[in-house]
mmCIF file of N, CA and C in Angstrom:
data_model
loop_
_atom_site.group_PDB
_atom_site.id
_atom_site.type_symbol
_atom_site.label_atom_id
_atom_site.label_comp_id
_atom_site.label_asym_id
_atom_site.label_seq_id
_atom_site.Cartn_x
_atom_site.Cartn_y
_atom_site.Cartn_z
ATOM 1 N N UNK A 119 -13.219 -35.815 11.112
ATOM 2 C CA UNK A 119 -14.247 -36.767 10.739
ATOM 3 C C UNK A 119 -15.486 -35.970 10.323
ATOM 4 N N UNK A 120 -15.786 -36.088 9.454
ATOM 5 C CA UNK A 120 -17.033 -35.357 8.817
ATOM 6 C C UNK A 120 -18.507 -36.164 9.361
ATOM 7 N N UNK A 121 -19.569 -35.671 8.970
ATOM 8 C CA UNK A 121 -20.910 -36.028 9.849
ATOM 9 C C UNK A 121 -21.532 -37.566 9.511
ATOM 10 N N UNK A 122 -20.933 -37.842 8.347
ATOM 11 C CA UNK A 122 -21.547 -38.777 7.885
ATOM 12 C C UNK A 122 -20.952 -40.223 8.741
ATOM 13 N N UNK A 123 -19.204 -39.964 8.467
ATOM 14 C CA UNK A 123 -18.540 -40.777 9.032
ATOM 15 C C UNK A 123 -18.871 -40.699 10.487
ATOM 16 N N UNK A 124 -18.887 -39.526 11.036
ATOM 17 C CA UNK A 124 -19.076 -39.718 12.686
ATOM 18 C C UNK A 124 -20.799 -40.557 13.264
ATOM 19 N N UNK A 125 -21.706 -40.096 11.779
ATOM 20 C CA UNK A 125 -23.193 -40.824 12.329
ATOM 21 C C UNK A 125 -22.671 -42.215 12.274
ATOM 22 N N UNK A 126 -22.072 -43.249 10.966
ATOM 23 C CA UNK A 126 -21.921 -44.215 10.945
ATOM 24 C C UNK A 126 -20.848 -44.943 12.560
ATOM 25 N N UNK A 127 -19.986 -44.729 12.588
ATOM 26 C CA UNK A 127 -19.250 -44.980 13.289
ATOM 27 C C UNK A 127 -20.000 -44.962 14.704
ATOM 28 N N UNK A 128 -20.986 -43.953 14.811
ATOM 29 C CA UNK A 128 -21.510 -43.939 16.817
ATOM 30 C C UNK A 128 -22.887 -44.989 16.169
ATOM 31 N N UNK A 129 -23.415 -45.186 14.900
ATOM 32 C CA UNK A 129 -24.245 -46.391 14.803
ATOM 33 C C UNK A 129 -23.634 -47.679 14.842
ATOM 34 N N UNK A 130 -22.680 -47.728 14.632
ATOM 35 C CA UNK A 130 -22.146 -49.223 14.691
ATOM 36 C C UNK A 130 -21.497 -49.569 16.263
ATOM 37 N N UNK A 131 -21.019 -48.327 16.874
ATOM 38 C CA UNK A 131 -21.302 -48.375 18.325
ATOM 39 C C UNK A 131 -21.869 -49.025 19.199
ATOM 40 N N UNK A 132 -23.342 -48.546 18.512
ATOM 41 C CA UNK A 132 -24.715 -48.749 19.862
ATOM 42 C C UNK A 132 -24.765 -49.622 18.856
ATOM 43 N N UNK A 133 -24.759 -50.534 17.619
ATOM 44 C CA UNK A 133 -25.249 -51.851 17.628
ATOM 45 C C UNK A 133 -24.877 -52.586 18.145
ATOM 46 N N UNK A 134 -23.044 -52.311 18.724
ATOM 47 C CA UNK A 134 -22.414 -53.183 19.659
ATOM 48 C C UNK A 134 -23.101 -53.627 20.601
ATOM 49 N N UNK A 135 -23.164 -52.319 21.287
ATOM 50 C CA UNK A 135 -23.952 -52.144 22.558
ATOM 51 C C UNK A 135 -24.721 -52.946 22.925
ATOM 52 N N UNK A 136 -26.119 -52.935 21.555
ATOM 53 C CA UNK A 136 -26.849 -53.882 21.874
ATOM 54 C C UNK A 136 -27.133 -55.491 22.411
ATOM 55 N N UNK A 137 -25.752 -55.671 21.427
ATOM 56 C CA UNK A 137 -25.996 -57.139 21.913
ATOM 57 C C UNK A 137 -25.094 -57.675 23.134
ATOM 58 N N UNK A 138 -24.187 -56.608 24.063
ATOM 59 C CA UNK A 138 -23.502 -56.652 25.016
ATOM 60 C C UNK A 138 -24.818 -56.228 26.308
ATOM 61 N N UNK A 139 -26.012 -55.605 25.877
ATOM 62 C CA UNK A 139 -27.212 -55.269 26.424
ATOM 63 C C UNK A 139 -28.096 -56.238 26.806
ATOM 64 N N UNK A 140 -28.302 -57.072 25.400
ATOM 65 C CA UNK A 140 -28.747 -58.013 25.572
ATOM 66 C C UNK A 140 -28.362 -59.435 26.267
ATOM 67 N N UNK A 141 -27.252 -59.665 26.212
ATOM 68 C CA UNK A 141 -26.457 -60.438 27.290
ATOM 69 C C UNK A 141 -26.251 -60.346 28.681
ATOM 70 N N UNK A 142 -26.036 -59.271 29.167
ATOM 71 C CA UNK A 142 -26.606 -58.670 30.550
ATOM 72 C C UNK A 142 -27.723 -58.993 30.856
ATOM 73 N N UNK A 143 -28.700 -58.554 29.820
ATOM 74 C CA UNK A 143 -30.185 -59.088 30.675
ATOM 75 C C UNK A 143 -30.552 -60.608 30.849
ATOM 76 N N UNK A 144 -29.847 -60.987 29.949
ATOM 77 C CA UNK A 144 -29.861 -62.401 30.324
ATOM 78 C C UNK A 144 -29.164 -62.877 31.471
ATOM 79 N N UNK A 145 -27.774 -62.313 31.971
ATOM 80 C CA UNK A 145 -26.825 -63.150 32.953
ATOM 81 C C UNK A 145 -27.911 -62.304 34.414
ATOM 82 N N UNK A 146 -28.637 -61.086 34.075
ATOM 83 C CA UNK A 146 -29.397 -60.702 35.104
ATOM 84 C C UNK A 146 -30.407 -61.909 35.304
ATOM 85 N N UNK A 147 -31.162 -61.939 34.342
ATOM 86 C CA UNK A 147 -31.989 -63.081 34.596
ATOM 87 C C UNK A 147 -31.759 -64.123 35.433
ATOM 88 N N UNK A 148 -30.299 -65.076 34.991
ATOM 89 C CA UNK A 148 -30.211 -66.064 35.191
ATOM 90 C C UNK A 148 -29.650 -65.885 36.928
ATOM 91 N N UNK A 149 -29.359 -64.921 37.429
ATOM 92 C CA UNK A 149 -28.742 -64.837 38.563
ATOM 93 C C UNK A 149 -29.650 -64.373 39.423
ATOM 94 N N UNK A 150 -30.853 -63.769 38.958
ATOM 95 C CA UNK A 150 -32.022 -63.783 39.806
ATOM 96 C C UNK A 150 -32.590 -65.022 40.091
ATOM 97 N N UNK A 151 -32.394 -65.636 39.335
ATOM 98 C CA UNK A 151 -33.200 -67.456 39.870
ATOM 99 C C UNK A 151 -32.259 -68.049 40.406
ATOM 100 N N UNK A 152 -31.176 -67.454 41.192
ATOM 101 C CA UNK A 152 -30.105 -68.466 42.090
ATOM 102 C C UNK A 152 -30.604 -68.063 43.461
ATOM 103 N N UNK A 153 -31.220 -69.225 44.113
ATOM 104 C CA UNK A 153 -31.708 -68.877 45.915
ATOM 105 C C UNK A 153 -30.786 -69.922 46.078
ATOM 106 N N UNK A 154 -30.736 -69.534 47.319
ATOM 107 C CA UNK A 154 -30.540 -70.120 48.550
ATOM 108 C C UNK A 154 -31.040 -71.481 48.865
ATOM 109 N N UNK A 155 -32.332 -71.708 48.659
ATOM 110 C CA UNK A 155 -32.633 -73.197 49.373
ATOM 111 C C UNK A 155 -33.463 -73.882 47.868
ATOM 112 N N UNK A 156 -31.987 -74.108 46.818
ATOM 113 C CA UNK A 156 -32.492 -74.315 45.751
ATOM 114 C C UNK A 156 -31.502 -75.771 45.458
ATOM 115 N N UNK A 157 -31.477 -76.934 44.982
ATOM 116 C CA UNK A 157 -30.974 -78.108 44.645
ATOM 117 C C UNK A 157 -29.698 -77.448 43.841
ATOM 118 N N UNK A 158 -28.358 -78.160 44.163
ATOM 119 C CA UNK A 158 -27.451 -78.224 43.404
ATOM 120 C C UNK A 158 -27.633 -78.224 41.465
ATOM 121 N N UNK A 159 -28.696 -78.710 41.221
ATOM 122 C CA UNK A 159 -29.314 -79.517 40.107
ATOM 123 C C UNK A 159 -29.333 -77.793 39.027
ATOM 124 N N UNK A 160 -30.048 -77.202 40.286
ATOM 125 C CA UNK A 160 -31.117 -75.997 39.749
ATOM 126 C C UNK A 160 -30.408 -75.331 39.768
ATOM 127 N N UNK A 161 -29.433 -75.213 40.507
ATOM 128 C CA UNK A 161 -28.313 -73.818 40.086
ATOM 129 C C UNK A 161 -27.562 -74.221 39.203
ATOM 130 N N UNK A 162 -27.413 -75.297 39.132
ATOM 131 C CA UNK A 162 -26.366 -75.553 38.300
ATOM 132 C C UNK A 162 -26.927 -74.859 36.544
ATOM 133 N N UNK A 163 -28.316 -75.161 36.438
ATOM 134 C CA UNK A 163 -28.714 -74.936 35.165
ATOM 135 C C UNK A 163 -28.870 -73.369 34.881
ATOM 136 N N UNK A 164 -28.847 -72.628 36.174
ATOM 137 C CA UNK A 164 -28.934 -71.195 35.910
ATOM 138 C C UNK A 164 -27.297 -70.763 35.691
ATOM 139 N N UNK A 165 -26.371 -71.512 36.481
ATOM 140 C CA UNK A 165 -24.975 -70.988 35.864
ATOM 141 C C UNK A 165 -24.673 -71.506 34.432
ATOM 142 N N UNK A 166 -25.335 -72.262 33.818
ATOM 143 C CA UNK A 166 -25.518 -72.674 32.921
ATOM 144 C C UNK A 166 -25.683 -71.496 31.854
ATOM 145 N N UNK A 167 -26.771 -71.004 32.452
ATOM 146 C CA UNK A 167 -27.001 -70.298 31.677
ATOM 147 C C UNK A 167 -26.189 -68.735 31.089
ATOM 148 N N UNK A 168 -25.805 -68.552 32.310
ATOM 149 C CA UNK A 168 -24.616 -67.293 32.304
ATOM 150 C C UNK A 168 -23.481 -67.953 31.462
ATOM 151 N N UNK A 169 -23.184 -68.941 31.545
ATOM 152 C CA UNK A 169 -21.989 -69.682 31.071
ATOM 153 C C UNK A 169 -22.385 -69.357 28.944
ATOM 154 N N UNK A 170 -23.258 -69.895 28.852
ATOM 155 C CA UNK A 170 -24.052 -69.549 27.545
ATOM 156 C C UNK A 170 -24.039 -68.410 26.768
ATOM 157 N N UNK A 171 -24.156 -67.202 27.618
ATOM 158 C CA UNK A 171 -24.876 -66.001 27.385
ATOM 159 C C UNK A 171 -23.517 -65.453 27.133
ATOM 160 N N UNK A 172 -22.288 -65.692 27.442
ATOM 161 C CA UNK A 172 -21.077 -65.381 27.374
ATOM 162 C C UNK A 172 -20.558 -66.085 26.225
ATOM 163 N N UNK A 173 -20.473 -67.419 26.457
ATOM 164 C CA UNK A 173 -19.749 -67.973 25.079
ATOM 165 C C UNK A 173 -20.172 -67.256 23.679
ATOM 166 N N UNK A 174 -21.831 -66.818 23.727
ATOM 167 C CA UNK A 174 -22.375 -66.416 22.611
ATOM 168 C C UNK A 174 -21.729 -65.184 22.255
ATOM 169 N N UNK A 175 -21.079 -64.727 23.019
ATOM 170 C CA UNK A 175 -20.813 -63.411 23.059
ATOM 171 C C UNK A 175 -19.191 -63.256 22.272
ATOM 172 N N UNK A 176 -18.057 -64.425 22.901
ATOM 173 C CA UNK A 176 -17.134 -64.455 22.718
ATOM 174 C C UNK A 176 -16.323 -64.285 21.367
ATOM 175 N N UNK A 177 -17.307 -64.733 20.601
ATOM 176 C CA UNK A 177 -16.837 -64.445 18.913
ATOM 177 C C UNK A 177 -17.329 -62.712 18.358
ATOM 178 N N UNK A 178 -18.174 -62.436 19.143
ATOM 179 C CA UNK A 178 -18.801 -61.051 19.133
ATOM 180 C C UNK A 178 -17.580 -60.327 19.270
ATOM 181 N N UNK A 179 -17.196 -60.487 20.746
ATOM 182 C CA UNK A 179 -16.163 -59.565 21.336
ATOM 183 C C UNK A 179 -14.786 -59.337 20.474
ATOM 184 N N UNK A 180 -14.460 -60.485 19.842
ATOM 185 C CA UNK A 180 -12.938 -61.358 18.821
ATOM 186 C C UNK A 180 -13.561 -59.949 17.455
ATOM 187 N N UNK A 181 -14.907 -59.785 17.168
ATOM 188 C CA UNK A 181 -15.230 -58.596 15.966
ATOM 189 C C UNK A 181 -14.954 -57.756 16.233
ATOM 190 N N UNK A 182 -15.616 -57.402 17.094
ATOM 191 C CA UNK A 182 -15.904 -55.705 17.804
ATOM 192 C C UNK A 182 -14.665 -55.417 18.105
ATOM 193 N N UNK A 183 -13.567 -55.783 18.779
ATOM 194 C CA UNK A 183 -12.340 -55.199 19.151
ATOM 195 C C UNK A 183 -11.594 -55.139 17.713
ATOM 196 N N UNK A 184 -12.059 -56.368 16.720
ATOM 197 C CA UNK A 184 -10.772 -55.878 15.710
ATOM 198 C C UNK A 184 -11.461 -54.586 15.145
ATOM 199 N N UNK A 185 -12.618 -54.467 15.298
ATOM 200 C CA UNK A 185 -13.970 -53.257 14.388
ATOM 201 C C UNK A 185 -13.091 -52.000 15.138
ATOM 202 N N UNK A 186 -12.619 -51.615 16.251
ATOM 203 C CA UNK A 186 -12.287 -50.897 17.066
ATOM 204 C C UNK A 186 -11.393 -50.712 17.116
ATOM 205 N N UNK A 187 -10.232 -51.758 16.876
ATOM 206 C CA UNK A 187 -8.608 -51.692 16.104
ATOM 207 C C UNK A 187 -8.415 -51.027 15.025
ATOM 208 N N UNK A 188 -9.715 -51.346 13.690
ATOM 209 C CA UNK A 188 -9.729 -50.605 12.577
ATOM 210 C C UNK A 188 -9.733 -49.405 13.127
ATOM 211 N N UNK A 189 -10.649 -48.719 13.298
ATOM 212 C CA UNK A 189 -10.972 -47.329 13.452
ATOM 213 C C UNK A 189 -9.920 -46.464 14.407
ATOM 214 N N UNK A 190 -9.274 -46.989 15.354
ATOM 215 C CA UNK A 190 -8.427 -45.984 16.075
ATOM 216 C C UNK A 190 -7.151 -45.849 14.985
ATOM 217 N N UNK A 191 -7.070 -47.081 14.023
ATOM 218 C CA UNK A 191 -6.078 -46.923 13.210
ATOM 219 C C UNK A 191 -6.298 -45.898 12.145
ATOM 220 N N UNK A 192 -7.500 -45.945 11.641
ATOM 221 C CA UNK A 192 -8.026 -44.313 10.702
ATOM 222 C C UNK A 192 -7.914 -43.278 11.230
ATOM 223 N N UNK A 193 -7.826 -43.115 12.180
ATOM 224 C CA UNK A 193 -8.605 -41.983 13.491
ATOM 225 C C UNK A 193 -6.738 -41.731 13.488
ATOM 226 N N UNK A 194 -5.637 -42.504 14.028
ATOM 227 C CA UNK A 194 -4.733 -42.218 14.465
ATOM 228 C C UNK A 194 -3.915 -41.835 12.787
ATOM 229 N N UNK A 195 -4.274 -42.148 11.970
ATOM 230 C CA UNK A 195 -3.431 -41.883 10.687
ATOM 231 C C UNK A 195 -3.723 -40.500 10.234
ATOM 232 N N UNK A 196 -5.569 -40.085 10.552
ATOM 233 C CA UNK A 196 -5.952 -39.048 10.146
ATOM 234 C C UNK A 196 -5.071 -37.874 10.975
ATOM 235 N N UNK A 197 -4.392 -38.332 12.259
ATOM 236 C CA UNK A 197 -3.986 -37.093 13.076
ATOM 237 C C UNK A 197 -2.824 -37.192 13.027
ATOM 238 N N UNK A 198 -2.156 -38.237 12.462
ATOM 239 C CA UNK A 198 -0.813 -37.953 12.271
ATOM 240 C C UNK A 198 -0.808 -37.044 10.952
ATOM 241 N N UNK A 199 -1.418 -37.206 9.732
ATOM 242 C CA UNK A 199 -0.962 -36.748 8.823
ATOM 243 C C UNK A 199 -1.762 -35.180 8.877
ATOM 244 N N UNK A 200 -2.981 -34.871 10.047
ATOM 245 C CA UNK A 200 -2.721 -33.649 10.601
ATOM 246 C C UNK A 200 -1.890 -32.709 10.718
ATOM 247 N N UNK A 201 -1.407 -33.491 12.048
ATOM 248 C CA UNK A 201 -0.241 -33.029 12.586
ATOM 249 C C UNK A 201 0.746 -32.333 11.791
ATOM 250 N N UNK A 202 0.989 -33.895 11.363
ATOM 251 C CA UNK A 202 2.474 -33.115 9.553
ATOM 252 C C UNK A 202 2.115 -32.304 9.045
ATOM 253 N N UNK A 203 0.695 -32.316 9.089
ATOM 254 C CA UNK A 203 0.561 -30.914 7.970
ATOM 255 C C UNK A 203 0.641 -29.741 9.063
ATOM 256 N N UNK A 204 0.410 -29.534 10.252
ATOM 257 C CA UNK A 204 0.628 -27.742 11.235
ATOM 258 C C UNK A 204 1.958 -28.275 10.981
ATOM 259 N N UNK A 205 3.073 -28.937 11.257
ATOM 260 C CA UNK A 205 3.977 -28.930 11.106
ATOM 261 C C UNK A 205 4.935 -28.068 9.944
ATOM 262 N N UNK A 206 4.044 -28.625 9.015
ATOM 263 C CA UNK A 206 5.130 -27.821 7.631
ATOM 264 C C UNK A 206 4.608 -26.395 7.075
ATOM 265 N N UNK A 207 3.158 -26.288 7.956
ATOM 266 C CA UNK A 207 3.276 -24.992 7.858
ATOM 267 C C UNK A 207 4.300 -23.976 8.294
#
């Protein structure tokens, strides 16, 4: 993998990242406002909210893994046809 391909590829990475970052801080959020001597009502709207912060995510995750399917498939073609080549040396 040459430099260009390897910068692109660890940038599209951490953009993942980000928004798997940003979802965390939210299900953090929402699980810090769950007490103890709080109405059924009120938790309910903070699991609510975790419930949310995930669904948003779910079509994310359905990208990113096929984004990640692509690439081990480049990655694994580039080393097979490696390979073949120490081979026929």
């Amino acid at each position: 993998m040459d430099k260009a391909e390897a910068s692109k590829l660890a940038w599209s990475y951490r953009h993942m990242a980000k928004h798997y970052m940003s979802a965390a801080d939210q299900i953090i959020k929402a699980a810090a406002e769950i007490q103890p001597d709080q109405d059924d009502d009120t938790d309910m709207e903070h699991i609510d909210q975790v419930f949310n912060a995930l669904a948003k995510l779910q079509r994310q995750v359905q990208l990113d893994l096929h984004s990640v399917l692509v690439d081990i498939g480049i990655v694994a073609k580039r080393r097979a046809k490696h390979a073949a080549g120490k081979r026929t040396r």
